[in-house]
Coordinates of C-alpha atoms in Angstrom, one line a residue:
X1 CA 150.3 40.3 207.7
X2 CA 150.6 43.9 208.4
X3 CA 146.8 43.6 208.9
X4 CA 146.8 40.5 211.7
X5 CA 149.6 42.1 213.7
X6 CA 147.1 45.3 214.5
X7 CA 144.5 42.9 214.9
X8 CA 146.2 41.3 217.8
X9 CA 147.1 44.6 219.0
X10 CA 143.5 45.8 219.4
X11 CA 142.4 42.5 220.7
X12 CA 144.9 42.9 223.5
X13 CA 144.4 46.5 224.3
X14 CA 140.5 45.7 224.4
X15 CA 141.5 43.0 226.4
X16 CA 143.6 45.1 229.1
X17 CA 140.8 47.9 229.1
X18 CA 138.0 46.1 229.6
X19 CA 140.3 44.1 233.2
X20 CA 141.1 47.8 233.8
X21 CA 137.5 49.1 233.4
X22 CA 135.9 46.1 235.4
X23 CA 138.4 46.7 238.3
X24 CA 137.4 50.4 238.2
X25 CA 133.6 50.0 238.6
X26 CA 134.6 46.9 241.2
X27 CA 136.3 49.7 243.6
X28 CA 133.3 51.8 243.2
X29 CA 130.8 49.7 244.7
X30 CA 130.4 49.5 248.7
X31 CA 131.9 46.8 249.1
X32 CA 134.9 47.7 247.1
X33 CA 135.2 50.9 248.9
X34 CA 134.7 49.4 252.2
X35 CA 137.7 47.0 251.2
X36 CA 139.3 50.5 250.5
X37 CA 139.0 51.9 253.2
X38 CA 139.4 48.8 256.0
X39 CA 142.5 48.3 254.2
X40 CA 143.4 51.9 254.8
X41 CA 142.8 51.7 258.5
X42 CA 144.8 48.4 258.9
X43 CA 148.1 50.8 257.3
X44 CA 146.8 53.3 259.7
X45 CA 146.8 51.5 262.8
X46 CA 150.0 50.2 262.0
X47 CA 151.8 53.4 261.6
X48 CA 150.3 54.7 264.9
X49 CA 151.3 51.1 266.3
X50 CA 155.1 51.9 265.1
X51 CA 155.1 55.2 266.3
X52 CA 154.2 54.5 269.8
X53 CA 156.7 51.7 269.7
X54 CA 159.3 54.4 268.9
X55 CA 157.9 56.5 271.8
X56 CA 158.4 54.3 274.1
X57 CA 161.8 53.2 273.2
X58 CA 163.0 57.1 273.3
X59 CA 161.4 57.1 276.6
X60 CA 162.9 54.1 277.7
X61 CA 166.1 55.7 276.5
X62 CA 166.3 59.0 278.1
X63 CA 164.8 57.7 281.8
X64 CA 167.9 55.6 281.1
X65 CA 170.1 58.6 280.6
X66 CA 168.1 60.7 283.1
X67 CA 169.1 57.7 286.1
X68 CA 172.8 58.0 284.9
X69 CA 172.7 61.5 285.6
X70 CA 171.4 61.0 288.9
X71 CA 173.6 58.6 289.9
X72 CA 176.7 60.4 288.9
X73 CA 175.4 63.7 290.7
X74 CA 174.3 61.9 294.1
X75 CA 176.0 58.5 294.1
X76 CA 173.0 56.6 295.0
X77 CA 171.6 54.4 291.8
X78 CA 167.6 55.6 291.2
X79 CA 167.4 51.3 291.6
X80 CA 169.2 51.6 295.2
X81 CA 166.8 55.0 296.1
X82 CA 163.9 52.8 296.0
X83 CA 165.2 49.7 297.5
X84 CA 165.9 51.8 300.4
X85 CA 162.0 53.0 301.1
X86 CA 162.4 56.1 298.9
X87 CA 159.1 57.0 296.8
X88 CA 160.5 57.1 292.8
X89 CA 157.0 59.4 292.7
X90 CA 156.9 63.1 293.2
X91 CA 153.2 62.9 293.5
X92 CA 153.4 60.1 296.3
X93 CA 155.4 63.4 298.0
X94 CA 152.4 65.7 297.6
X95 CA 150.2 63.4 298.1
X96 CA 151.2 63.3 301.8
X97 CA 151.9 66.3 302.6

């Protein structure tokens, strides 16, 4: 019995070595690195796609603060200053002049 029960166990570990082994030498061909590395560009791009998101919302969020500031320090909304013919652009200014 003793015999059949470390039979089964070397038939299985053969078994999970040779899948291991096989996967191995599949990763090191060029196509298996190419699926590597593609698949490390895709997590890539993501992350640079997520941090511009976050970029933009903090920018989002302190113009936001920034046209409170104004409008509590001159009365007139940054949104009214521009309705009334104002440039928003301090290079429109130089621009002109």
């Amino acid at each position: 019995m003793r015999r059949l029960f470390w039979l089964g166990v070397g038939v299985a570990a053969g078994v999970a070595l040779s899948r291991k082994a096989r996967n191995a030498a599949r990763q090191a061909t060029p196509a298996g690195l190419a699926a590597n590395l593609g698949a490390a560009m895709r997590e890539l791009a993501g992350a640079i796609g997520a941090f511009g998101a976050d970029v933009r919302a903090g920018m989002a969020e302190r113009e936001e603060e920034l046209s409170e500031v104004v409008e509590q320090r001159s009365g007139v909304s940054p949104v009214a200053r521009r309705a009334m013919g104002a440039r928003p652009d301090a290079r429109a200014r130089r621009a002109d002049g």
